[in-house]
Amino acid sequence: MENVDYIIVGDGYAGLFFAHQLIKNNKSFVIFSEGRKSASQVSAGIINPVVLKKFTTFWKAQEQIDFLKTSLKEIESYTGKNYLIESPIHRIFHDENEQKLWLKKSENEELVNFLDKNFGHLNVVKNDFNSGKVNQSARLDVNGFFTGLFSFLNEREQFINEKFDYTQLNASDSTYRNFNFKNILFCEGMGVKDNPYFSNVLVNPNKGHQIKVKLSQPIPENITIKKKHFLFPINDGLYFYGGTYDREQLHHHIDETAVEQLIKGLSEFYPYDFEVEEVNFGFRPTVKDRRPIIGRHPEHPNLYVFNGLGARGILNGCYFSKSLYDFIEENIPLHEEVSLARFE
C-alpha cells in the first residue's frame, strides 16, 4: 500500500488550486482524472472583479484578485511559467445611460479600484458609445495552465489518468485500492451527482457554449472585448467568443440555438466576416446562493467536498482552496457563507 496525505478526485480549477496548497505545504497526494475536458478546461479564463451587466462587484473580489496573482507567481516557481495574461476587459456601452451608470458606480467605494472613469474608443469593432475598462481584470492562459500543471504532476507521478471507482473506496479504513490516505477531496463539478457520499450536494448544471472563430479583420491585441459575451485572441490566428448560460438545454451535445446566439452576438459589434472553426461546451456547477460549497462529510470525517465554483471558477477555486486547506489542517472554521453546513 502507498501512503498519501490526500487523494484529490477531479482535475478542474478546484482540484488543481487545492493541489497547489498541498505542494506549498509539502503534503503527499495523487489526483484522479477522468481524462476528458472539464468545464474548467474549456472556460474563457476571464479574471474579472465586476459583474458587467449591472456594474456591481461581488463578495471578497479584491481579496480574491490579490490572492490569485500571488498564487500564480508561486505556481510559476515550479512550472516555470506565469499563466496570467494582462488583457484588461473593455466593456462596450449600449447607450449613454450605461455610460452614466458606470460613472456613478465608479464612485462607489467597492468599485472605485475597478471601474476606470476614462472611456476609450476601440478600433475595428462597433462601439458608438465607447467602452469602459475594468481595472485589475485579466485572463488566465487556460490551455497553458492545465497543460503545465498536468505535466508537472505527471513528472512527479501524482497524476492518475483514470476514472475514480467509488466501489473501491473504503471510507472507514481510509483506503482506496492500493492507497492509504489521510483525507480525500472530491472536486468533481457536476460529476458529484454520481458520488454516493456527496450526491445530495445542491449544485445545478449551467451549460455554457463557446466558439473559436477566425476573423477577417483582427481586433486590437492585449485586450478582451465584452458586450454580450467575451471576445479575445487565443492562438493560431483564432479568437475565443463566449460563453452562453443555459439551465434548460442540458443534453450532452452541441445546441445549435446557442451557437446561433453566439454568432448573432458577435455580429452585433464585429462588422466584418468571420468563420466559426470550433464549438465547445461544458457544464458549470452552480449554486442558488452563488457561493462555493466546501465541507466535510457528516459521517466520514476525512471525506471532503469542494464544488459549486460556477462562472468564477478561477477566483473561487484559488481563494477558497486556502480556506479548505486551513479548515482541514489547522481546524480553522470555514466561513458560513461557503460551508456545506449552511444547507443542513
PDB file of N, CA, C and O in Angstrom, residues 160-204:
ATOM      1  N   ILE A 160      -3.059  10.551 -11.972  1.00  0.00           N
ATOM      2  CA  ILE A 160      -3.550   9.237 -12.378  1.00  0.00           C
ATOM      3  C   ILE A 160      -4.709   9.424 -13.349  1.00  0.00           C
ATOM      4  O   ILE A 160      -5.782   9.900 -12.975  1.00  0.00           O
ATOM      5  N   ASN A 161      -4.465   9.083 -14.602  1.00  0.00           N
ATOM      6  CA  ASN A 161      -5.459   9.291 -15.663  1.00  0.00           C
ATOM      7  C   ASN A 161      -6.419   8.110 -15.673  1.00  0.00           C
ATOM      8  O   ASN A 161      -6.303   7.186 -16.482  1.00  0.00           O
ATOM      9  N   GLU A 162      -7.379   8.173 -14.766  1.00  0.00           N
ATOM     10  CA  GLU A 162      -8.260   7.037 -14.555  1.00  0.00           C
ATOM     11  C   GLU A 162      -9.521   7.499 -13.824  1.00  0.00           C
ATOM     12  O   GLU A 162      -9.437   8.302 -12.899  1.00  0.00           O
ATOM     13  N   LYS A 163     -10.656   7.008 -14.210  1.00  0.00           N
ATOM     14  CA  LYS A 163     -11.912   7.358 -13.542  1.00  0.00           C
ATOM     15  C   LYS A 163     -11.930   6.765 -12.133  1.00  0.00           C
ATOM     16  O   LYS A 163     -11.588   5.602 -11.935  1.00  0.00           O
ATOM     17  N   PHE A 164     -12.303   7.578 -11.170  1.00  0.00           N
ATOM     18  CA  PHE A 164     -12.355   7.126  -9.781  1.00  0.00           C
ATOM     19  C   PHE A 164     -13.530   6.160  -9.612  1.00  0.00           C
ATOM     20  O   PHE A 164     -14.635   6.421 -10.066  1.00  0.00           O
ATOM     21  N   ASP A 165     -13.254   5.023  -8.950  1.00  0.00           N
ATOM     22  CA  ASP A 165     -14.265   3.984  -8.751  1.00  0.00           C
ATOM     23  C   ASP A 165     -14.714   4.010  -7.288  1.00  0.00           C
ATOM     24  O   ASP A 165     -13.992   3.560  -6.402  1.00  0.00           O
ATOM     25  N   TYR A 166     -15.914   4.534  -7.043  1.00  0.00           N
ATOM     26  CA  TYR A 166     -16.397   4.680  -5.659  1.00  0.00           C
ATOM     27  C   TYR A 166     -16.525   3.339  -4.936  1.00  0.00           C
ATOM     28  O   TYR A 166     -16.386   3.274  -3.717  1.00  0.00           O
ATOM     29  N   THR A 167     -16.753   2.271  -5.696  1.00  0.00           N
ATOM     30  CA  THR A 167     -16.923   0.961  -5.060  1.00  0.00           C
ATOM     31  C   THR A 167     -15.621   0.445  -4.458  1.00  0.00           C
ATOM     32  O   THR A 167     -15.642  -0.475  -3.625  1.00  0.00           O
ATOM     33  N   GLN A 168     -14.493   1.016  -4.864  1.00  0.00           N
ATOM     34  CA  GLN A 168     -13.193   0.601  -4.351  1.00  0.00           C
ATOM     35  C   GLN A 168     -12.760   1.426  -3.135  1.00  0.00           C
ATOM     36  O   GLN A 168     -11.699   1.182  -2.570  1.00  0.00           O
ATOM     37  N   LEU A 169     -13.582   2.402  -2.756  1.00  0.00           N
ATOM     38  CA  LEU A 169     -13.251   3.267  -1.621  1.00  0.00           C
ATOM     39  C   LEU A 169     -13.792   2.661  -0.324  1.00  0.00           C
ATOM     40  O   LEU A 169     -14.982   2.380  -0.209  1.00  0.00           O
ATOM     41  N   ASN A 170     -12.907   2.486   0.637  1.00  0.00           N
ATOM     42  CA  ASN A 170     -13.304   2.066   1.976  1.00  0.00           C
ATOM     43  C   ASN A 170     -13.100   3.259   2.895  1.00  0.00           C
ATOM     44  O   ASN A 170     -11.975   3.529   3.358  1.00  0.00           O
ATOM     45  N   ALA A 171     -14.182   4.003   3.128  1.00  0.00           N
ATOM     46  CA  ALA A 171     -14.077   5.240   3.908  1.00  0.00           C
ATOM     47  C   ALA A 171     -13.704   4.966   5.357  1.00  0.00           C
ATOM     48  O   ALA A 171     -13.001   5.767   5.988  1.00  0.00           O
ATOM     49  N   SER A 172     -14.149   3.873   5.892  1.00  0.00           N
ATOM     50  CA  SER A 172     -13.872   3.546   7.296  1.00  0.00           C
ATOM     51  C   SER A 172     -12.395   3.239   7.526  1.00  0.00           C
ATOM     52  O   SER A 172     -11.809   3.639   8.532  1.00  0.00           O
ATOM     53  N   ASP A 173     -11.774   2.530   6.571  1.00  0.00           N
ATOM     54  CA  ASP A 173     -10.358   2.174   6.700  1.00  0.00           C
ATOM     55  C   ASP A 173      -9.427   3.186   6.041  1.00  0.00           C
ATOM     56  O   ASP A 173      -8.203   3.032   6.094  1.00  0.00           O
ATOM     57  N   SER A 174     -10.000   4.209   5.387  1.00  0.00           N
ATOM     58  CA  SER A 174      -9.204   5.220   4.663  1.00  0.00           C
ATOM     59  C   SER A 174      -8.295   4.582   3.617  1.00  0.00           C
ATOM     60  O   SER A 174      -7.104   4.895   3.515  1.00  0.00           O
ATOM     61  N   THR A 175      -8.889   3.687   2.831  1.00  0.00           N
ATOM     62  CA  THR A 175      -8.133   3.054   1.754  1.00  0.00           C
ATOM     63  C   THR A 175      -8.895   3.174   0.441  1.00  0.00           C
ATOM     64  O   THR A 175     -10.124   3.188   0.409  1.00  0.00           O
ATOM     65  N   TYR A 176      -8.117   3.274  -0.633  1.00  0.00           N
ATOM     66  CA  TYR A 176      -8.669   3.208  -1.987  1.00  0.00           C
ATOM     67  C   TYR A 176      -7.682   2.412  -2.825  1.00  0.00           C
ATOM     68  O   TYR A 176      -6.542   2.838  -3.024  1.00  0.00           O
ATOM     69  N   ARG A 177      -8.108   1.244  -3.246  1.00  0.00           N
ATOM     70  CA  ARG A 177      -7.240   0.337  -3.986  1.00  0.00           C
ATOM     71  C   ARG A 177      -5.910   0.164  -3.236  1.00  0.00           C
ATOM     72  O   ARG A 177      -5.894  -0.321  -2.115  1.00  0.00           O
ATOM     73  N   ASN A 178      -4.796   0.585  -3.833  1.00  0.00           N
ATOM     74  CA  ASN A 178      -3.506   0.394  -3.166  1.00  0.00           C
ATOM     75  C   ASN A 178      -3.022   1.643  -2.431  1.00  0.00           C
ATOM     76  O   ASN A 178      -1.832   1.796  -2.161  1.00  0.00           O
ATOM     77  N   PHE A 179      -3.964   2.542  -2.093  1.00  0.00           N
ATOM     78  CA  PHE A 179      -3.602   3.765  -1.377  1.00  0.00           C
ATOM     79  C   PHE A 179      -4.189   3.765   0.028  1.00  0.00           C
ATOM     80  O   PHE A 179      -5.373   3.447   0.220  1.00  0.00           O
ATOM     81  N   ASN A 180      -3.350   4.129   0.986  1.00  0.00           N
ATOM     82  CA  ASN A 180      -3.816   4.550   2.302  1.00  0.00           C
ATOM     83  C   ASN A 180      -3.806   6.072   2.309  1.00  0.00           C
ATOM     84  O   ASN A 180      -2.762   6.670   2.020  1.00  0.00           O
ATOM     85  N   PHE A 181      -4.915   6.696   2.632  1.00  0.00           N
ATOM     86  CA  PHE A 181      -4.958   8.159   2.609  1.00  0.00           C
ATOM     87  C   PHE A 181      -5.401   8.714   3.957  1.00  0.00           C
ATOM     88  O   PHE A 181      -6.119   8.061   4.718  1.00  0.00           O
ATOM     89  N   LYS A 182      -4.954   9.945   4.232  1.00  0.00           N
ATOM     90  CA  LYS A 182      -5.433  10.642   5.422  1.00  0.00           C
ATOM     91  C   LYS A 182      -6.754  11.347   5.124  1.00  0.00           C
ATOM     92  O   LYS A 182      -7.669  11.359   5.948  1.00  0.00           O
ATOM     93  N   ASN A 183      -6.819  11.970   3.939  1.00  0.00           N
ATOM     94  CA  ASN A 183      -8.022  12.709   3.538  1.00  0.00           C
ATOM     95  C   ASN A 183      -8.262  12.503   2.053  1.00  0.00           C
ATOM     96  O   ASN A 183      -7.315  12.316   1.280  1.00  0.00           O
ATOM     97  N   ILE A 184      -9.516  12.556   1.670  1.00  0.00           N
ATOM     98  CA  ILE A 184      -9.858  12.511   0.255  1.00  0.00           C
ATOM     99  C   ILE A 184     -10.790  13.669  -0.058  1.00  0.00           C
ATOM    100  O   ILE A 184     -11.721  13.966   0.703  1.00  0.00           O
ATOM    101  N   LEU A 185     -10.494  14.352  -1.168  1.00  0.00           N
ATOM    102  CA  LEU A 185     -11.233  15.556  -1.555  1.00  0.00           C
ATOM    103  C   LEU A 185     -11.890  15.336  -2.913  1.00  0.00           C
ATOM    104  O   LEU A 185     -11.216  14.997  -3.887  1.00  0.00           O
ATOM    105  N   PHE A 186     -13.201  15.541  -2.959  1.00  0.00           N
ATOM    106  CA  PHE A 186     -13.951  15.389  -4.207  1.00  0.00           C
ATOM    107  C   PHE A 186     -14.203  16.762  -4.827  1.00  0.00           C
ATOM    108  O   PHE A 186     -14.895  17.599  -4.258  1.00  0.00           O
ATOM    109  N   CYS A 187     -13.626  16.970  -6.014  1.00  0.00           N
ATOM    110  CA  CYS A 187     -13.762  18.241  -6.754  1.00  0.00           C
ATOM    111  C   CYS A 187     -14.270  17.910  -8.154  1.00  0.00           C
ATOM    112  O   CYS A 187     -13.593  18.164  -9.146  1.00  0.00           O
ATOM    113  N   GLU A 188     -15.450  17.363  -8.244  1.00  0.00           N
ATOM    114  CA  GLU A 188     -15.889  16.722  -9.478  1.00  0.00           C
ATOM    115  C   GLU A 188     -16.839  17.548 -10.330  1.00  0.00           C
ATOM    116  O   GLU A 188     -17.330  17.060 -11.344  1.00  0.00           O
ATOM    117  N   GLY A 189     -17.144  18.793  -9.928  1.00  0.00           N
ATOM    118  CA  GLY A 189     -18.126  19.542 -10.682  1.00  0.00           C
ATOM    119  C   GLY A 189     -19.455  18.816 -10.695  1.00  0.00           C
ATOM    120  O   GLY A 189     -19.890  18.265  -9.684  1.00  0.00           O
ATOM    121  N   MET A 190     -20.101  18.759 -11.857  1.00  0.00           N
ATOM    122  CA  MET A 190     -21.398  18.093 -11.934  1.00  0.00           C
ATOM    123  C   MET A 190     -21.288  16.580 -11.750  1.00  0.00           C
ATOM    124  O   MET A 190     -22.279  15.905 -11.508  1.00  0.00           O
ATOM    125  N   GLY A 191     -20.077  16.041 -11.826  1.00  0.00           N
ATOM    126  CA  GLY A 191     -19.875  14.623 -11.576  1.00  0.00           C
ATOM    127  C   GLY A 191     -20.212  14.216 -10.157  1.00  0.00           C
ATOM    128  O   GLY A 191     -20.374  13.026  -9.868  1.00  0.00           O
ATOM    129  N   VAL A 192     -20.349  15.205  -9.273  1.00  0.00           N
ATOM    130  CA  VAL A 192     -20.678  14.911  -7.876  1.00  0.00           C
ATOM    131  C   VAL A 192     -22.030  14.211  -7.750  1.00  0.00           C
ATOM    132  O   VAL A 192     -22.285  13.525  -6.759  1.00  0.00           O
ATOM    133  N   LYS A 193     -22.876  14.371  -8.742  1.00  0.00           N
ATOM    134  CA  LYS A 193     -24.198  13.730  -8.691  1.00  0.00           C
ATOM    135  C   LYS A 193     -24.099  12.204  -8.729  1.00  0.00           C
ATOM    136  O   LYS A 193     -25.036  11.503  -8.335  1.00  0.00           O
ATOM    137  N   ASP A 194     -22.964  11.681  -9.183  1.00  0.00           N
ATOM    138  CA  ASP A 194     -22.746  10.234  -9.206  1.00  0.00           C
ATOM    139  C   ASP A 194     -21.968   9.760  -7.990  1.00  0.00           C
ATOM    140  O   ASP A 194     -21.662   8.563  -7.869  1.00  0.00           O
ATOM    141  N   ASN A 195     -21.622  10.686  -7.106  1.00  0.00           N
ATOM    142  CA  ASN A 195     -20.816  10.352  -5.935  1.00  0.00           C
ATOM    143  C   ASN A 195     -21.741   9.914  -4.787  1.00  0.00           C
ATOM    144  O   ASN A 195     -22.528  10.717  -4.286  1.00  0.00           O
ATOM    145  N   PRO A 196     -21.674   8.668  -4.346  1.00  0.00           N
ATOM    146  CA  PRO A 196     -22.608   8.204  -3.315  1.00  0.00           C
ATOM    147  C   PRO A 196     -22.444   8.896  -1.969  1.00  0.00           C
ATOM    148  O   PRO A 196     -23.359   8.859  -1.144  1.00  0.00           O
ATOM    149  N   TYR A 197     -21.306   9.556  -1.751  1.00  0.00           N
ATOM    150  CA  TYR A 197     -21.073  10.233  -0.480  1.00  0.00           C
ATOM    151  C   TYR A 197     -21.564  11.681  -0.485  1.00  0.00           C
ATOM    152  O   TYR A 197     -21.877  12.235   0.573  1.00  0.00           O
ATOM    153  N   PHE A 198     -21.613  12.308  -1.662  1.00  0.00           N
ATOM    154  CA  PHE A 198     -21.994  13.721  -1.736  1.00  0.00           C
ATOM    155  C   PHE A 198     -23.037  13.993  -2.825  1.00  0.00           C
ATOM    156  O   PHE A 198     -23.142  15.111  -3.323  1.00  0.00           O
ATOM    157  N   SER A 199     -23.813  12.988  -3.187  1.00  0.00           N
ATOM    158  CA  SER A 199     -24.776  13.154  -4.287  1.00  0.00           C
ATOM    159  C   SER A 199     -25.887  14.152  -3.957  1.00  0.00           C
ATOM    160  O   SER A 199     -26.564  14.652  -4.860  1.00  0.00           O
ATOM    161  N   ASN A 200     -26.054  14.456  -2.672  1.00  0.00           N
ATOM    162  CA  ASN A 200     -27.104  15.410  -2.284  1.00  0.00           C
ATOM    163  C   ASN A 200     -26.615  16.851  -2.256  1.00  0.00           C
ATOM    164  O   ASN A 200     -27.359  17.750  -1.871  1.00  0.00           O
ATOM    165  N   VAL A 201     -25.370  17.083  -2.653  1.00  0.00           N
ATOM    166  CA  VAL A 201     -24.856  18.447  -2.703  1.00  0.00           C
ATOM    167  C   VAL A 201     -25.671  19.258  -3.711  1.00  0.00           C
ATOM    168  O   VAL A 201     -25.910  18.811  -4.835  1.00  0.00           O
ATOM    169  N   LEU A 202     -26.091  20.451  -3.300  1.00  0.00           N
ATOM    170  CA  LEU A 202     -27.057  21.226  -4.089  1.00  0.00           C
ATOM    171  C   LEU A 202     -26.384  22.070  -5.173  1.00  0.00           C
ATOM    172  O   LEU A 202     -26.343  23.300  -5.116  1.00  0.00           O
ATOM    173  N   VAL A 203     -25.840  21.394  -6.184  1.00  0.00           N
ATOM    174  CA  VAL A 203     -25.302  22.100  -7.342  1.00  0.00           C
ATOM    175  C   VAL A 203     -26.215  21.835  -8.536  1.00  0.00           C
ATOM    176  O   VAL A 203     -26.793  20.759  -8.676  1.00  0.00           O
ATOM    177  N   ASN A 204     -26.330  22.837  -9.379  1.00  0.00           N
ATOM    178  CA  ASN A 204     -27.178  22.753 -10.565  1.00  0.00           C
ATOM    179  C   ASN A 204     -26.351  23.026 -11.814  1.00  0.00           C
ATOM    180  O   ASN A 204     -25.505  23.938 -11.814  1.00  0.00           O
TER     181      ASN A 204
END
